[in-house]
Each structure stands twice: as C-alpha cells, then as structure tokens.
Amino acid sequence: MAFSTLITEKDGNIALIKLNRPEAMNAFNHQLMDELTEAIDKFEADPEIGCLIITGSSKAFAAGADIKEMQELSYMDAYYRDFITSNWERTTRCRKPVIAAVSGYALGGGCELAMMCDFILAADNAKFGQPEITIGVSPGAGGTQRLTRFVGKSKAMEMCLTGRMMDAKEAERCGLVSRIVTADNLLEEAKSVAKKIAGMPRAAAMMTKEMVNAAYETPLSHGVRFERRLFHSLFGTEDQQEGMNAFVEKRTPHFKNK
Ligand code: CAA
C-alpha cells in the first residue's frame, strides 16, 4: 500500500508507521490523518501483526496540526467537518498495542498522538509541548485531558497555559514517557520492545491493554471487576494452558494466539 505522507513497513509480527512530511515537521494535515487511519486499519486486520509502532523523523515526531491548513478554518467548517473527531482518533481504537517512538519535537497534536498510543519511548532529544495557546487556540485532540492524567494538574496546566516544552528527562520524571533511549537507538529499541509484545499470547496482550486503559475511564472497584472478568476469560485460551504447562515443564512456551 502506497502512502504519500507515511512510510509503512511490516517486519515479521510488528508494523512500523513512520510519519513522513519532512517539509512540515510531520505536521498533521487531513491527508496524513486519513492515511494514518487507513494504515492502522490495515495492520489491525493483519493477523500476523501483534504490535504497532508509530514514529517520526529524528528531528520531529510531529509538530502538531498543520497550521497552514487550519489557518482559514472557520468555526462552521470545524464543526460541520467534525475536525479531529472525523479522522484523528483511530489510534485510540486500535485493539493491538501501539508504541509511540518519539524523537525530536512532539508538539500540539504531535504530543496528543503520542499520548493516544499505549506508551511512549522517548529519544534523549525528544521535546514535548502543547503550544496551541501561542497561536490563539487550545489543545484540541485530547491534550488537556490526557496530559493531565499523565503528569497531574499542576504541570499540565503550566504546559498548556505557557506552551513551554519539556525535555525527555522531565517527561520521564513526570511519567509522560516510559523510558529514554539514545536517539540513535530509538527505532532499534522500539522494534525490540514491539517484538517482545508481539511474541506474547495475543489475547492476553490485547486484554491487558484494555484493562490498563480502563483505569482511565472507571472508578477503581469497576476497573478491578473488569480486570477480573477478562482475567477469568483468559483461562478459556489454549495459550494459558501452554504458558503454564511450559513453566511447570521448564520449557519455552509455543503460543498459538488461540
Ligand atoms: N504546521 C504547518 N507547518 C509547520 C508546522 C505546523 N504545525 N510546524 C512546522 N512547520 C513548517 C514550518 O512552517 C517550516 O516550513 P517552511 O520551511 O515552508 O517555512 C518547516 O515546517 C520547518 O519549520 P521551522 O522553520 O519553524 O523549524 P524550526 O526548527 O525553526 O522550529 C518548531 C521547529 C519548534 C517545531 C516550529 O516549527 C514550531 O513551533 N512549529 C509549530 C508548533 C505548534 O504550534 N504546534 C501546534 C499546532 S496546533 C495543534 O496541534 C492543534 C491541536 O491540538 C489539534
């Protein structure tokens, strides 16, 4: 499948989606978001794929929504086209694990897309920010909500009200990213983590993702009950039998994703 704003690659059981608008620091125009939706649809439907990576270039994961495309947008255009809702949020509905591998700028919508992924691996040159206020708007793809849940009110409020960027170390300290690796190693490390996840029993990985995400949406007692139900259901899989048998027999498990 040929895309003009993305480069996609399948590597065994993992998929790599590289945002590719170098002339605009990977800013998200309508076409890129349509293509990203299509790419995720394709990899989600591919039974071989167990984990996806979304990345950008070494300079920019993405510098946010395309300001040149948004410049003339009126309220009525935004409302009737259902800007953002119409094609930006496919990542949040991907049932397979998705890793954001962030190098360079992840600003505005770029930071928001990274936060839509399941976790963020950051290169040591990564910079995160929600600078929308400096151009007269606000975050519009979940930034005020997701950033606050990641880093707490005080830091989210400061970031969104001043538009300042945080570097990778600060992002790791405050829980926005899972880990920092050197920029040169980012892709290699992301692929190695993705392969590890893709090698896990598929249903257990997909359900675990659902459980962790439920922590954002439910009170504790409901979340724990949801976890318990899915946990119970995993005892209906062949992979549970295989995983536990292999442990007891001191051998490597052979999962069939069944
Ligand atoms: N939209 C469109 N074009 C962009 C862009 C964006 N978000 N970000 C960068 N570009 C373009 C620049 O216009 C420039 O193009 P030209 O060469 O044609 O002039 C090219 O990319 C390179 O950018 P710079 O020359 O600015 O590069 P720099 O290294 O000096 O600065 C930067 C890099 C700090 C990322 C800077 O480009 C910048 O601040 N970009 C805008 C960031 C921003 O405000 N993002 C929020 C967008 S709004 C949003 O995302 C809304 C939402 O929540 C949904």
Short mmCIF file of C-alpha atoms and ligand atoms in Angstrom, two decimals:
data_model
loop_
_atom_site.label_atom_id
_atom_site.label_comp_id
_atom_site.label_asym_id
_atom_site.label_seq_id
_atom_site.Cartn_x
_atom_site.Cartn_y
_atom_site.Cartn_z
CA MET A 1 0.00 0.00 0.00
CA ALA A 2 1.49 3.33 -1.08
CA PHE A 3 1.00 6.39 1.09
CA SER A 4 2.30 9.87 0.37
CA THR A 5 2.58 11.10 3.97
CA LEU A 6 3.63 7.86 5.66
CA ILE A 7 6.17 5.12 5.19
CA THR A 8 4.93 1.79 6.45
CA GLU A 9 6.85 -1.40 6.95
CA LYS A 10 5.97 -4.86 8.12
CA ASP A 11 8.76 -6.66 9.95
CA GLY A 12 7.58 -10.18 10.85
CA ASN A 13 4.93 -9.76 13.52
CA ILE A 14 5.35 -5.99 14.02
CA ALA A 15 4.36 -2.98 11.94
CA LEU A 16 6.13 0.35 11.70
CA ILE A 17 4.29 3.52 10.67
CA LYS A 18 6.65 6.42 10.02
CA LEU A 19 5.08 9.88 9.73
CA ASN A 20 6.67 11.42 6.67
CA ARG A 21 6.07 15.08 5.83
CA PRO A 22 9.63 16.35 6.27
CA GLU A 23 8.81 19.68 4.64
CA ALA A 24 6.39 20.45 7.51
CA MET A 25 7.99 18.72 10.51
CA ASN A 26 5.39 15.97 10.03
CA ALA A 27 2.53 18.37 10.77
CA PHE A 28 -0.81 16.63 10.52
CA ASN A 29 -2.87 17.63 7.53
CA HIS A 30 -6.11 15.96 6.55
CA GLN A 31 -4.38 13.57 4.18
CA LEU A 32 -1.89 12.36 6.78
CA MET A 33 -4.68 11.64 9.24
CA ASP A 34 -6.70 9.78 6.59
CA GLU A 35 -3.62 7.74 5.70
CA LEU A 36 -2.80 7.01 9.33
CA THR A 37 -6.35 5.75 9.82
CA GLU A 38 -6.00 3.52 6.77
CA ALA A 39 -2.59 2.19 7.83
CA ILE A 40 -3.85 1.28 11.31
CA ASP A 41 -6.94 -0.38 9.76
CA LYS A 42 -4.64 -2.44 7.56
CA PHE A 43 -2.29 -3.58 10.32
CA GLU A 44 -5.11 -4.18 12.78
CA ALA A 45 -6.72 -6.52 10.23
CA ASP A 46 -3.46 -8.39 9.56
CA PRO A 47 -3.47 -11.50 11.78
CA GLU A 48 0.33 -11.72 11.73
CA ILE A 49 0.79 -8.31 13.36
CA GLY A 50 0.92 -8.25 17.15
CA CYS A 51 2.20 -4.74 17.85
CA LEU A 52 2.47 -1.41 16.00
CA ILE A 53 4.99 1.41 16.29
CA ILE A 54 4.26 5.00 15.29
CA THR A 55 7.36 7.13 14.81
CA GLY A 56 8.53 10.26 13.02
CA SER A 57 11.93 11.53 11.93
CA SER A 58 14.93 12.18 14.15
CA LYS A 59 14.01 15.92 14.13
CA ALA A 60 10.29 15.66 14.69
CA PHE A 61 7.79 13.07 15.74
CA ALA A 62 5.29 15.72 14.68
CA ALA A 63 4.92 19.49 15.15
CA GLY A 64 1.15 19.26 15.58
CA ALA A 65 -1.80 20.05 13.39
CA ASP A 66 -0.90 21.68 10.07
CA ILE A 67 -1.24 25.38 10.90
CA LYS A 68 -1.25 26.35 7.21
CA GLU A 69 -4.23 24.05 6.61
CA MET A 70 -6.03 25.30 9.75
CA GLN A 71 -5.34 28.97 9.14
CA GLU A 72 -8.53 29.62 7.15
CA LEU A 73 -10.75 27.22 9.05
CA SER A 74 -13.95 28.81 10.31
CA TYR A 75 -15.96 27.67 13.28
CA MET A 76 -18.65 26.31 10.96
CA ASP A 77 -16.04 24.39 8.89
CA ALA A 78 -14.54 22.89 12.04
CA TYR A 79 -17.96 21.98 13.40
CA TYR A 80 -19.53 20.50 10.27
CA ARG A 81 -16.38 18.64 9.20
CA ASP A 82 -16.09 17.42 12.77
CA PHE A 83 -12.41 18.40 12.75
CA ILE A 84 -10.27 15.96 14.82
CA THR A 85 -13.14 13.58 15.60
CA SER A 86 -13.55 12.63 11.93
CA ASN A 87 -10.10 11.13 11.37
CA TRP A 88 -7.61 11.75 14.20
CA GLU A 89 -8.55 9.19 16.79
CA ARG A 90 -8.12 5.81 15.10
CA THR A 91 -5.07 5.14 17.29
CA THR A 92 -7.25 5.22 20.42
CA ARG A 93 -9.44 2.46 18.97
CA CYS A 94 -6.60 0.15 17.94
CA ARG A 95 -7.03 -3.05 19.93
CA LYS A 96 -3.46 -4.17 19.34
CA PRO A 97 -0.69 -2.49 21.38
CA VAL A 98 0.74 0.69 19.82
CA ILE A 99 4.08 2.21 20.85
CA ALA A 100 4.98 5.85 20.13
CA ALA A 101 8.71 6.14 19.41
CA VAL A 102 9.38 9.86 19.78
CA SER A 103 12.48 11.67 18.62
CA GLY A 104 12.67 15.46 18.36
CA TYR A 105 9.53 17.60 18.59
CA ALA A 106 6.21 16.18 19.72
CA LEU A 107 4.15 19.35 19.89
CA GLY A 108 0.43 20.07 19.94
CA GLY A 109 -1.30 17.31 18.02
CA GLY A 110 2.06 15.50 17.87
CA CYS A 111 2.17 15.23 21.65
CA GLU A 112 -1.52 14.31 21.60
CA LEU A 113 -0.98 11.50 19.09
CA ALA A 114 1.93 10.15 21.15
CA MET A 115 -0.35 10.15 24.21
CA MET A 116 -3.04 8.26 22.25
CA CYS A 117 -0.55 5.39 21.91
CA ASP A 118 -0.18 2.85 24.73
CA PHE A 119 3.19 4.14 25.85
CA ILE A 120 5.89 6.50 24.71
CA LEU A 121 9.52 5.58 24.26
CA ALA A 122 11.49 8.80 24.04
CA ALA A 123 14.81 9.57 22.43
CA ASP A 124 17.13 11.73 24.52
CA ASN A 125 16.46 14.66 22.14
CA ALA A 126 12.66 14.46 22.48
CA LYS A 127 10.71 17.62 23.32
CA PHE A 128 7.07 17.60 24.31
CA GLY A 129 4.67 20.51 24.47
CA GLN A 130 1.17 21.86 23.94
CA PRO A 131 1.91 25.25 22.34
CA GLU A 132 -1.56 25.79 20.84
CA ILE A 133 -2.27 28.75 23.12
CA THR A 134 0.59 30.66 21.49
CA ILE A 135 -1.30 30.55 18.17
CA GLY A 136 -4.63 31.54 19.65
CA VAL A 137 -6.27 28.18 20.26
CA SER A 138 -6.05 25.34 22.75
CA PRO A 139 -5.18 21.65 22.55
CA GLY A 140 -7.96 20.00 20.57
CA ALA A 141 -7.05 16.32 20.28
CA GLY A 142 -7.26 15.40 23.94
CA GLY A 143 -4.16 17.25 25.19
CA THR A 144 -5.75 18.93 28.20
CA GLN A 145 -7.30 15.63 29.27
CA ARG A 146 -4.55 13.09 28.55
CA LEU A 147 -1.62 15.26 29.63
CA THR A 148 -3.37 15.98 32.94
CA ARG A 149 -3.90 12.27 33.53
CA PHE A 150 -0.24 11.53 32.70
CA VAL A 151 1.51 14.31 34.60
CA GLY A 152 -1.06 15.81 37.02
CA LYS A 153 -2.84 19.13 37.09
CA SER A 154 -0.04 21.48 38.03
CA LYS A 155 2.38 20.53 35.27
CA ALA A 156 -0.37 20.05 32.65
CA MET A 157 -1.81 23.44 33.48
CA GLU A 158 1.59 25.11 33.24
CA MET A 159 2.43 23.38 29.94
CA CYS A 160 -0.92 24.22 28.33
CA LEU A 161 -1.07 27.80 29.63
CA THR A 162 2.50 28.76 28.74
CA GLY A 163 3.13 26.48 25.75
CA ARG A 164 6.59 25.65 27.09
CA MET A 165 8.31 22.45 26.01
CA MET A 166 9.62 19.76 28.33
CA ASP A 167 12.67 17.71 27.51
CA ALA A 168 12.94 13.92 27.65
CA LYS A 169 14.33 13.86 31.21
CA GLU A 170 11.48 15.93 32.57
CA ALA A 171 9.00 13.82 30.57
CA GLU A 172 10.39 10.66 32.14
CA ARG A 173 10.43 12.16 35.62
CA CYS A 174 6.77 13.10 35.44
CA GLY A 175 5.57 9.83 33.88
CA LEU A 176 4.79 11.03 30.37
CA VAL A 177 7.25 8.57 28.82
CA SER A 178 8.10 5.05 29.88
CA ARG A 179 11.81 5.29 29.15
CA ILE A 180 14.54 7.32 27.44
CA VAL A 181 16.96 5.79 24.95
CA THR A 182 19.61 7.44 22.80
CA ALA A 183 18.29 8.95 19.59
CA ASP A 184 20.44 6.57 17.53
CA ASN A 185 18.93 3.58 19.29
CA LEU A 186 15.31 4.65 19.35
CA LEU A 187 13.99 2.62 16.45
CA GLU A 188 16.01 -0.46 17.27
CA GLU A 189 14.81 -0.36 20.88
CA ALA A 190 11.19 0.30 19.87
CA LYS A 191 11.31 -2.66 17.49
CA SER A 192 12.81 -4.91 20.11
CA VAL A 193 10.07 -3.98 22.64
CA ALA A 194 7.39 -4.35 19.94
CA LYS A 195 8.70 -7.82 19.05
CA LYS A 196 8.63 -8.82 22.69
CA ILE A 197 4.99 -7.71 22.99
CA ALA A 198 4.02 -9.29 19.65
CA GLY A 199 5.52 -12.58 20.88
CA MET A 200 3.21 -12.65 23.89
CA PRO A 201 -0.05 -14.60 23.70
CA ARG A 202 -2.18 -12.23 21.59
CA ALA A 203 -5.41 -12.35 23.62
CA ALA A 204 -3.52 -11.74 26.88
CA ALA A 205 -1.74 -8.74 25.36
CA MET A 206 -4.91 -7.23 23.87
CA MET A 207 -6.91 -7.75 27.04
CA THR A 208 -4.14 -6.41 29.26
CA LYS A 209 -4.12 -3.27 27.13
CA GLU A 210 -7.88 -2.96 27.61
CA MET A 211 -7.52 -3.41 31.37
CA VAL A 212 -4.86 -0.73 31.77
CA ASN A 213 -6.88 1.67 29.61
CA ALA A 214 -9.94 1.02 31.74
CA ALA A 215 -8.04 2.58 34.66
CA TYR A 216 -8.53 5.95 32.95
CA GLU A 217 -12.23 5.59 32.46
CA THR A 218 -13.64 3.84 35.53
CA PRO A 219 -13.72 4.05 39.32
CA LEU A 220 -11.30 1.61 41.00
CA SER A 221 -13.87 -1.01 42.01
CA HIS A 222 -15.31 -1.16 38.46
CA GLY A 223 -11.86 -1.28 36.93
CA VAL A 224 -10.80 -4.15 39.20
CA ARG A 225 -14.01 -6.03 38.39
CA PHE A 226 -13.44 -5.50 34.65
CA GLU A 227 -9.88 -6.80 35.06
CA ARG A 228 -11.15 -9.84 36.97
CA ARG A 229 -13.67 -10.74 34.25
CA LEU A 230 -11.07 -10.54 31.48
CA PHE A 231 -8.53 -12.38 33.65
CA HIS A 232 -11.07 -15.19 34.15
CA SER A 233 -11.74 -15.31 30.40
CA LEU A 234 -8.04 -15.92 29.67
CA PHE A 235 -8.45 -19.34 31.30
CA GLY A 236 -10.52 -20.22 28.24
CA THR A 237 -7.50 -19.83 25.94
CA GLU A 238 -5.13 -22.54 24.73
CA ASP A 239 -2.26 -20.16 25.37
CA GLN A 240 -2.99 -20.13 29.12
CA GLN A 241 -2.64 -23.93 29.17
CA GLU A 242 0.50 -23.78 27.09
CA GLY A 243 2.08 -20.94 29.11
CA MET A 244 1.51 -22.62 32.45
CA ASN A 245 2.42 -26.12 31.22
CA ALA A 246 5.66 -24.77 29.74
CA PHE A 247 6.56 -23.09 33.03
CA VAL A 248 5.98 -26.26 35.03
CA GLU A 249 7.81 -28.43 32.45
CA LYS A 250 10.72 -25.92 32.35
CA ARG A 251 10.50 -25.36 28.59
CA THR A 252 9.84 -22.42 26.24
CA PRO A 253 6.13 -21.92 25.54
CA HIS A 254 4.82 -22.07 21.96
CA PHE A 255 1.88 -19.72 21.79
CA LYS A 256 -0.69 -20.08 19.02
CA ASN A 257 -2.74 -16.95 19.77
CA LYS A 258 -5.70 -19.18 20.46
N1 CAA B 1 2.06 23.28 10.66
C1 CAA B 1 2.50 23.59 9.42
N2 CAA B 1 3.78 23.75 9.12
C2 CAA B 1 4.69 23.58 10.11
C3 CAA B 1 4.31 23.25 11.41
C4 CAA B 1 2.92 23.09 11.67
N3 CAA B 1 2.46 22.72 12.88
N4 CAA B 1 5.42 23.15 12.17
C5 CAA B 1 6.47 23.41 11.37
N5 CAA B 1 6.02 23.68 10.11
C6 CAA B 1 6.82 24.01 8.94
C7 CAA B 1 7.31 25.44 9.02
O1 CAA B 1 6.32 26.36 8.59
C8 CAA B 1 8.50 25.38 8.09
O2 CAA B 1 8.05 25.43 6.78
P1 CAA B 1 8.75 26.43 5.70
O3 CAA B 1 10.16 25.88 5.57
O4 CAA B 1 7.92 26.26 4.48
O5 CAA B 1 8.74 27.79 6.30
C9 CAA B 1 9.05 23.96 8.33
O6 CAA B 1 7.98 23.22 8.91
C10 CAA B 1 10.22 23.95 9.31
O7 CAA B 1 9.81 24.61 10.49
P2 CAA B 1 10.66 25.78 11.19
O8 CAA B 1 11.40 26.56 10.17
O9 CAA B 1 9.74 26.53 12.08
O10 CAA B 1 11.69 24.88 12.03
P3 CAA B 1 12.39 25.22 13.43
O11 CAA B 1 13.40 24.16 13.63
O12 CAA B 1 12.84 26.64 13.46
O13 CAA B 1 11.22 25.08 14.52
C11 CAA B 1 9.31 24.02 15.59
C12 CAA B 1 10.59 23.85 14.74
C13 CAA B 1 9.68 24.48 17.01
C14 CAA B 1 8.62 22.68 15.64
C15 CAA B 1 8.42 25.11 14.92
O14 CAA B 1 8.25 24.78 13.56
C16 CAA B 1 7.07 25.26 15.54
O15 CAA B 1 6.93 25.91 16.56
N6 CAA B 1 6.03 24.68 14.89
C17 CAA B 1 4.64 24.84 15.32
C18 CAA B 1 4.33 24.06 16.56
C19 CAA B 1 2.91 24.29 17.00
O16 CAA B 1 2.47 25.38 17.29
N7 CAA B 1 2.13 23.19 17.04
C20 CAA B 1 0.74 23.23 17.45
C21 CAA B 1 -0.15 23.20 16.23
S1 CAA B 1 -1.85 23.42 16.65
C22 CAA B 1 -2.40 21.88 17.08
O17 CAA B 1 -1.67 20.91 17.07
C23 CAA B 1 -3.89 21.82 17.41
C24 CAA B 1 -4.32 20.55 18.04
O18 CAA B 1 -4.12 20.30 19.21
C25 CAA B 1 -5.12 19.62 17.29
#
